[in-house]
Short mmCIF file of C-alpha atoms in Angstrom, two decimals:
data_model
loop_
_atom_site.label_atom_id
_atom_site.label_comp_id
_atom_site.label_asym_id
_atom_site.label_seq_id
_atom_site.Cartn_x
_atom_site.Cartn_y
_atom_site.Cartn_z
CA UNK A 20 -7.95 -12.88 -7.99
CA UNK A 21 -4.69 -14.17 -6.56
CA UNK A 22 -1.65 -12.40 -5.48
CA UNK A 23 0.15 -14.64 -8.47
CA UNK A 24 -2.67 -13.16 -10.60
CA UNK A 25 -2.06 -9.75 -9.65
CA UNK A 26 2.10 -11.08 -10.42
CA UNK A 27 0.69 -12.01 -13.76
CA UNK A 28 -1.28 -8.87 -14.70
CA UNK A 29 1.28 -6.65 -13.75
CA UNK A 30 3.76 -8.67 -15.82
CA UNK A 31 1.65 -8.34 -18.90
CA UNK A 32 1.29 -4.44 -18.51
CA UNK A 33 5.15 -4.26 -18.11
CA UNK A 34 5.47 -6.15 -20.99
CA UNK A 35 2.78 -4.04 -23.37
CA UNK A 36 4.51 -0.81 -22.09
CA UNK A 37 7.90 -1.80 -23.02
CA UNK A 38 7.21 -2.39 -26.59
CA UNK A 39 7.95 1.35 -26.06
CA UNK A 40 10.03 2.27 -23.27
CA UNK A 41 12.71 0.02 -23.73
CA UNK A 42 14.15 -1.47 -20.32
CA UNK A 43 13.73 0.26 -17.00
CA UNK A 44 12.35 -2.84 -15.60
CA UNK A 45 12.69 -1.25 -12.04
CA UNK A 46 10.88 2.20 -12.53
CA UNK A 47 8.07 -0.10 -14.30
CA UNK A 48 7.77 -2.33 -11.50
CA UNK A 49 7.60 0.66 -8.70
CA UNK A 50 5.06 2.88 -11.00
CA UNK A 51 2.56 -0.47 -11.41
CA UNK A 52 3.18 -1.17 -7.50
CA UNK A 53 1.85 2.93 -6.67
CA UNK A 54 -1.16 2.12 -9.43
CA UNK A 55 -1.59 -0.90 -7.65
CA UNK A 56 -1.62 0.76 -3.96
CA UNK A 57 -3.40 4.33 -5.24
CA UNK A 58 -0.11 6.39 -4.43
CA UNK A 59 1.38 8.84 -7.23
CA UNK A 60 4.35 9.25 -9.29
CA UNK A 61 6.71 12.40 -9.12
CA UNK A 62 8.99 12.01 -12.04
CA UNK A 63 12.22 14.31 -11.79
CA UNK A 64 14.71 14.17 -15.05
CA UNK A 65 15.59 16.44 -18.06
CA UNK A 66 13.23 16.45 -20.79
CA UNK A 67 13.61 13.32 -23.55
CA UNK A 68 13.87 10.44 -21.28
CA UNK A 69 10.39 8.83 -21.79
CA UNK A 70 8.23 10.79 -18.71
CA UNK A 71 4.92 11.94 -21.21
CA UNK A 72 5.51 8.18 -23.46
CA UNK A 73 5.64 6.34 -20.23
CA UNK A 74 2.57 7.73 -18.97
CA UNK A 75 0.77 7.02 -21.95
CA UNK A 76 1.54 3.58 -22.92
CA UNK A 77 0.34 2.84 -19.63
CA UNK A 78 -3.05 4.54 -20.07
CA UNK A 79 -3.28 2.61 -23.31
CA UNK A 80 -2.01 -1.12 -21.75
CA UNK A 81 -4.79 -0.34 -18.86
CA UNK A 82 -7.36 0.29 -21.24
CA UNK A 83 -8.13 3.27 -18.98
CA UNK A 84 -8.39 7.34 -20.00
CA UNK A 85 -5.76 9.55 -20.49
CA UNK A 86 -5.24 13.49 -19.97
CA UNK A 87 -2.40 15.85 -20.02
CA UNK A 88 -2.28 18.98 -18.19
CA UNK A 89 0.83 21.38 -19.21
CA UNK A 90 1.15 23.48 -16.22
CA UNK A 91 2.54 26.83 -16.98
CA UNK A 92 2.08 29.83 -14.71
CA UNK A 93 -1.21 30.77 -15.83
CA UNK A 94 -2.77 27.73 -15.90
CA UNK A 95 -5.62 28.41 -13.26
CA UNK A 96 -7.31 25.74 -10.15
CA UNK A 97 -10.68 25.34 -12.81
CA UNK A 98 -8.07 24.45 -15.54
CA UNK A 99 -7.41 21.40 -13.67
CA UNK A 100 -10.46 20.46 -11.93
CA UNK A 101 -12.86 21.74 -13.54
CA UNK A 102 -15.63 24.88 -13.21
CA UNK A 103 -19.45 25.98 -12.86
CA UNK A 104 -20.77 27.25 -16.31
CA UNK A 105 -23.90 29.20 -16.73
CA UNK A 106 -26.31 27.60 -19.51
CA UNK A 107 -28.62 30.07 -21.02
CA UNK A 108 -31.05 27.54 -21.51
CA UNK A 109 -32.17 26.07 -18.56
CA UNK A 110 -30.88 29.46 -16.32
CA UNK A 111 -28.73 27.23 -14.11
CA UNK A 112 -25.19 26.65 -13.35
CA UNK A 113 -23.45 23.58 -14.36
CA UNK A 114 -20.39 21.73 -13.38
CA UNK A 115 -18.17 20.97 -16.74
CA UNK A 116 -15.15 18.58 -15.48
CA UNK A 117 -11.86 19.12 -16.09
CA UNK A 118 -9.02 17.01 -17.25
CA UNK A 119 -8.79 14.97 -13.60
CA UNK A 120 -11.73 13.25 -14.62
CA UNK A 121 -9.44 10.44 -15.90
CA UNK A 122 -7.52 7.21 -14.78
CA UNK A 123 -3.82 8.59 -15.58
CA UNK A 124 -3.25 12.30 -15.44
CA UNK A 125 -0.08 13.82 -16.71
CA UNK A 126 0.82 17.22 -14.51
CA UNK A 127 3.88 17.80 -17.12
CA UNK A 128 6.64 20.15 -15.36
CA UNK A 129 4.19 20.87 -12.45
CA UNK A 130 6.04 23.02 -11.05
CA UNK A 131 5.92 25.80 -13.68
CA UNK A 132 2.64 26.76 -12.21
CA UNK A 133 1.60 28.86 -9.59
CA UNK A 134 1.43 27.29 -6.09
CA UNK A 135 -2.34 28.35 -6.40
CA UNK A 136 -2.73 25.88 -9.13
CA UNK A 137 -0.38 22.77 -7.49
CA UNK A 138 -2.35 23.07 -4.36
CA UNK A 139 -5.84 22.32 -6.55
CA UNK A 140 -4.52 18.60 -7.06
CA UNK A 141 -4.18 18.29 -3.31
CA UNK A 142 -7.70 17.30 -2.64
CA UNK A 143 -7.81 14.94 -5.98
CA UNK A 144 -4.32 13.20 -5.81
CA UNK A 145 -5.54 12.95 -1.15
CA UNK A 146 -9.20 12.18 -0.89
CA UNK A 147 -9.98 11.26 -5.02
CA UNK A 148 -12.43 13.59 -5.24
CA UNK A 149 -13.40 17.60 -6.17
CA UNK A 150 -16.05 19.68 -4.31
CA UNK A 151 -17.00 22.74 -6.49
CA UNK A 152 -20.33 24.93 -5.45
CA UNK A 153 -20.59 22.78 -2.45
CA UNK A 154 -20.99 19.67 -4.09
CA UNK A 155 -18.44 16.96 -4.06
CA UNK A 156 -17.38 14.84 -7.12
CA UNK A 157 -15.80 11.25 -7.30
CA UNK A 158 -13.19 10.57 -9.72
CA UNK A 159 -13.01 7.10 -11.32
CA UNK A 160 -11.15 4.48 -10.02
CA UNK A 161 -8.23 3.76 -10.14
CA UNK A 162 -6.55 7.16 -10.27
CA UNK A 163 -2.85 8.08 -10.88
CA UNK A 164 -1.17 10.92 -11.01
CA UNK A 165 2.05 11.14 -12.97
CA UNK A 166 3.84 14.62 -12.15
CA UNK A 167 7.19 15.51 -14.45
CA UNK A 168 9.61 17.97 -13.44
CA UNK A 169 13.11 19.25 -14.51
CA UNK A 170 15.76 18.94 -11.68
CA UNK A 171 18.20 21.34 -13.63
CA UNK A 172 16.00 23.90 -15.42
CA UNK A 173 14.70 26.24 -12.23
CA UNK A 174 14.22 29.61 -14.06
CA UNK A 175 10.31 30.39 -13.49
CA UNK A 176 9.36 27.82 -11.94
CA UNK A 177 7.95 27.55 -8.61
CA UNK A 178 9.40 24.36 -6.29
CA UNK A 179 6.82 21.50 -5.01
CA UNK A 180 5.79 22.83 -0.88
CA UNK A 181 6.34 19.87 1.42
CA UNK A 182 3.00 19.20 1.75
CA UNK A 183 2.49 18.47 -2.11
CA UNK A 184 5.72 16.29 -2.21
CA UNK A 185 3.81 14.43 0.70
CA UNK A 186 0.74 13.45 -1.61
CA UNK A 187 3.43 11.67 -4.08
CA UNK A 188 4.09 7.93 -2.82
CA UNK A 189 7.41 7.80 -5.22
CA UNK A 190 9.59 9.64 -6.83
CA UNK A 191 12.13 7.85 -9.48
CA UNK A 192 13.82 8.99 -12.40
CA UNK A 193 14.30 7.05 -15.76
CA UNK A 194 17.18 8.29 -17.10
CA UNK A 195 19.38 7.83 -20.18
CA UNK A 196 19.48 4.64 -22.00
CA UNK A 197 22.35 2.24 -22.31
CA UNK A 198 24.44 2.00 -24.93
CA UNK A 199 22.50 -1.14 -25.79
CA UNK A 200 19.00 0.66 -25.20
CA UNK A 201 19.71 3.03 -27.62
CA UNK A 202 20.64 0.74 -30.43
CA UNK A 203 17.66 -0.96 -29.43
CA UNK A 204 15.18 2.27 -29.49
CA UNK A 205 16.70 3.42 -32.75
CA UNK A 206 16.02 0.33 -34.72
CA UNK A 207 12.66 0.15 -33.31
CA UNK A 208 11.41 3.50 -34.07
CA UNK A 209 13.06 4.12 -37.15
CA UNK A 210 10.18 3.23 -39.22
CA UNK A 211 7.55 4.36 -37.00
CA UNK A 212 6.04 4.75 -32.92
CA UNK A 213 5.26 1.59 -31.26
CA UNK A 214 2.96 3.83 -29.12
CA UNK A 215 0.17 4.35 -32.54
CA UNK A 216 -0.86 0.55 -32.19
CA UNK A 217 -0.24 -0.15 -28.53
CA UNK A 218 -3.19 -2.45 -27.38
CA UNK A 219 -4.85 -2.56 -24.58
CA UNK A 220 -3.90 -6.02 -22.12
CA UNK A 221 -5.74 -4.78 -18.67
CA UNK A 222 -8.87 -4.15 -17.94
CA UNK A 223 -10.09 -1.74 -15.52
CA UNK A 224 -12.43 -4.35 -12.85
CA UNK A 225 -8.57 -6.12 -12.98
CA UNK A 226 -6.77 -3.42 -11.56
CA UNK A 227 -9.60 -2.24 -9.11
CA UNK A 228 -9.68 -6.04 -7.59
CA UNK A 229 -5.68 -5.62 -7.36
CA UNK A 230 -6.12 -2.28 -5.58
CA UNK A 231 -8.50 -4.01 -2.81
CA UNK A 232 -6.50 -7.27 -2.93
CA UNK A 233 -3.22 -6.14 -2.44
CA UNK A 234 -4.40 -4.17 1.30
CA UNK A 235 -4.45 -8.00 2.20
CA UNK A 236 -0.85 -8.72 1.76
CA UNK A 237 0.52 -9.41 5.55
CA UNK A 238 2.88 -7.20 7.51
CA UNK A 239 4.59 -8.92 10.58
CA UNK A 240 5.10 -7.19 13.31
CA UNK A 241 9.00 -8.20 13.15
CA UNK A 242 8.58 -5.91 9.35
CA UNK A 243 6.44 -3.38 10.73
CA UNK A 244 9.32 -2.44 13.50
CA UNK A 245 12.01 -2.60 11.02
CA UNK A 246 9.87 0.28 8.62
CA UNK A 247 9.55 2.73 12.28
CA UNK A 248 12.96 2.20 13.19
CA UNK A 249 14.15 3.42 9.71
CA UNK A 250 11.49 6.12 9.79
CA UNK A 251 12.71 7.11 13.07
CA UNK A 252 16.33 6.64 12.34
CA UNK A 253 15.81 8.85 9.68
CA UNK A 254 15.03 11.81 11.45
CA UNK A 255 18.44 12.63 13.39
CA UNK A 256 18.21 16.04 14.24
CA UNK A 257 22.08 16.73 13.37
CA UNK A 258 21.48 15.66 10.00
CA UNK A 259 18.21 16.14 8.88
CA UNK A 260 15.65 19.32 9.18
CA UNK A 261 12.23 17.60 8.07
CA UNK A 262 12.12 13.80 8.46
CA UNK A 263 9.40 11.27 7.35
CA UNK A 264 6.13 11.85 8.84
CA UNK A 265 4.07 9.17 10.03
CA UNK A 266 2.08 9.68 7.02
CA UNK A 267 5.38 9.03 5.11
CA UNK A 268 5.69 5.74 7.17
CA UNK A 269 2.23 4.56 6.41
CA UNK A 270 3.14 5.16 3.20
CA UNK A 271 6.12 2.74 2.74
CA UNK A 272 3.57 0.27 4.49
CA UNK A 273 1.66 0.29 1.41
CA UNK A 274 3.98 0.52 -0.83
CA UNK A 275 5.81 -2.95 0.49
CA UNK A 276 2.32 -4.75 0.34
CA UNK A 277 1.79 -3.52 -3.02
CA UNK A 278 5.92 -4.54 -3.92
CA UNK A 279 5.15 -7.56 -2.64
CA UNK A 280 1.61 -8.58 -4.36
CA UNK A 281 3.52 -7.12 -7.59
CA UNK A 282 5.60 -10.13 -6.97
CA UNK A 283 3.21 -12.63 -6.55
CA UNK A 284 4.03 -12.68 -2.30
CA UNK A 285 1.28 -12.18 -0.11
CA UNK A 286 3.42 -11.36 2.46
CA UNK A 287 5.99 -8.61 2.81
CA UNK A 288 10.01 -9.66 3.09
CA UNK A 289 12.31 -7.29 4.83
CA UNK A 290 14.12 -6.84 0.77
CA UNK A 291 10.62 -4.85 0.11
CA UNK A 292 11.41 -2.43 2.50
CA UNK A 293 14.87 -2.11 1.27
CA UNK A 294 13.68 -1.58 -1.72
CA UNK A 295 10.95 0.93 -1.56
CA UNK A 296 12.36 3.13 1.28
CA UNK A 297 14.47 5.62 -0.89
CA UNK A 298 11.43 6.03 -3.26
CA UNK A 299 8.78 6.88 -0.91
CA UNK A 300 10.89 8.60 1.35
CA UNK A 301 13.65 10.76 -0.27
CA UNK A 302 11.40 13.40 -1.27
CA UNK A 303 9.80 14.20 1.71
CA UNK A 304 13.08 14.87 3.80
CA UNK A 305 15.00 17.80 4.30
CA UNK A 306 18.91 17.35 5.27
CA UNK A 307 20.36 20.26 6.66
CA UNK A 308 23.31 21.47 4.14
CA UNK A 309 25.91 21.63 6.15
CA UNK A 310 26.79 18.07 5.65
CA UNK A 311 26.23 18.14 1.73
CA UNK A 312 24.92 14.58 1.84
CA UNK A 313 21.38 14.26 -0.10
CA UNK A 314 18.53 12.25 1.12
CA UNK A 315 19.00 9.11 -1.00
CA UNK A 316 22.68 8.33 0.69
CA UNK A 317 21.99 8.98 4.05
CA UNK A 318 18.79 6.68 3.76
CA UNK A 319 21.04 3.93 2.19
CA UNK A 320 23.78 4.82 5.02
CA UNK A 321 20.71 4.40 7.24
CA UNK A 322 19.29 1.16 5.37
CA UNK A 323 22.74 -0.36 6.36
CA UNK A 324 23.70 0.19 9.81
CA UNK A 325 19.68 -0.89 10.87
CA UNK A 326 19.58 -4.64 12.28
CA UNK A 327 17.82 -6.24 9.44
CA UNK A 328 14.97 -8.81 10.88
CA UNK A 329 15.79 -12.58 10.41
CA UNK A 330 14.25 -15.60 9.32
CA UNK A 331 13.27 -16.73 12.41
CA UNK A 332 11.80 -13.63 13.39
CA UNK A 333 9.11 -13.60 10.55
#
């Protein structure tokens, strides 16, 4: 496979998934670059915009399996991954695996659950794996989480720790439809839901090869300065309480080589970085309040001032 193959592929899955979610080319293009790159997907809105239809036309174009968890605050840890059982029959214990065991798992309003329960993803969404009785399980790859949450609604529910924002690569928000978007969604599922006879246009060994091709995609050294000096830029102390970690700048990394191999480059340009740094870093700052300015603007602020590296320099 070629990066204009992986172009391609990605491209067709956009394509399949917007016979139901109609537009949001952008938010499309950044979930299929954190599939690409194994990262996750922390999606904040109101309820209605698309989150739980998004996440399933994409298990269907990807020919891959599908499960959704609704976290509520007694969902328990062995709700999610899974639990020993005794069987009568044989007098042993048994492992019976829980809804992780998928490609695409939908954590719908995570945080309505205790932080008991959100921290049970940690080792599955970190190290793609569970370890229950000692023994250690391998989920299938590729494997995506797709966490929803409300940004307005806050009664009973318990907010995301910083170290469980950390394990998200992006977080985006879909929002309400245009004027022409919702003409366009009406008349499409007024007689019935696109999603019923949405076919499959991936296949699994597809996505895997774009997962170990993408790693591939070349970083200059002229790009990898420009990502630490925003990282580092991005933790003034006046400003900012927790900035990105250097997990956080590993992160963007990977997220520009997958951006790029989305787009058929196999090479990262400095408009990548521009582009992915408010995803995969907003969440995972704290600004101090005093200033009232939220994470997104004073990265763009940020984004601005830094010398951007030339031509000449790649």
């Amino acid at each position: 496979m070629e990066y204009r193959q992986i172009a391609l592929l990605v491209e067709k899955i956009r394509h399949n998934i917007q016979k139901v979610i109609i537009g949001k080319d952008r938010e499309l293009e950044l979930v299929l670059s954190a599939l690409i790159c194994g990262g996750h997907v922390l999606l904040e809105d109101v309820p209605g915009t698309g989150k739980t239809t998004l996440a399933k036309a994409l298990a269907r174009s990807m020919n891959g399996g599908f499960a959704r968890v609704q976290f509520t605050p007694d969902l328990l840890p062995a709700d999610v991954t899974g639990t020993r059982v005794f069987r009568q029959q044989t007098g042993d214990f048994a492992f019976v695996r829980g809804p992780v065991f998928t490609n695409i798992l939908l954590a719908d309003e995570i945080n309505r659950a205790t932080p008991r329960t959100q921290s049970a993803l940690l080792e599955c969404m970190e190290e793609r794996q569970v370890s229950e009785g000692g023994i250690t399980y391998a989920l299938d790859a590729p494997f995506l989480v797709i966490a929803t949450q409300n940004p307005v609604e806050t009664q009973g529910t318990f907010p995301l720790p910083e170290a469980q924002l950390d394990r998200f690569l992006i977080r985006i928000s879909l929002g309400y439809p245009t004027q022409e978007e919702a003409l366009a969604m009406m008349r499409r599922f007024c007689s019935a839901t696109p999603l019923a006879s949405l076919e499959p246009v991936a296949e699994m060994s597809e996505l895997r090869e774009a997962g170990r091709l993408y790693a591939q995609c070349e970083v200059s050294e002229p790009i990898m300065s420009y990502i630490a000096a925003l990282c580092e830029a991005a933790r003034n102390p006046d400003r900012v309480r927790l900035g990105p970690s250097p997990r956080a700048m590993l992160s963007l990394m990977r997220a520009c080589q997958a951006l790029a191999a989305v787009r058929g480059r196999d090479y990262v340009i400095p408009d990548d970085v521009k582009e992915m740094a408010v995803p995969v870093l907003n969440h995972r700052m704290l600004m101090r309040g005093m200033h009232g300015q939220s994470a997104q603007s004073f990265l763009q602020e940020r984004l601005q001032q830094l010398p951007v590296p030339t031509e000449e320099a790649l």
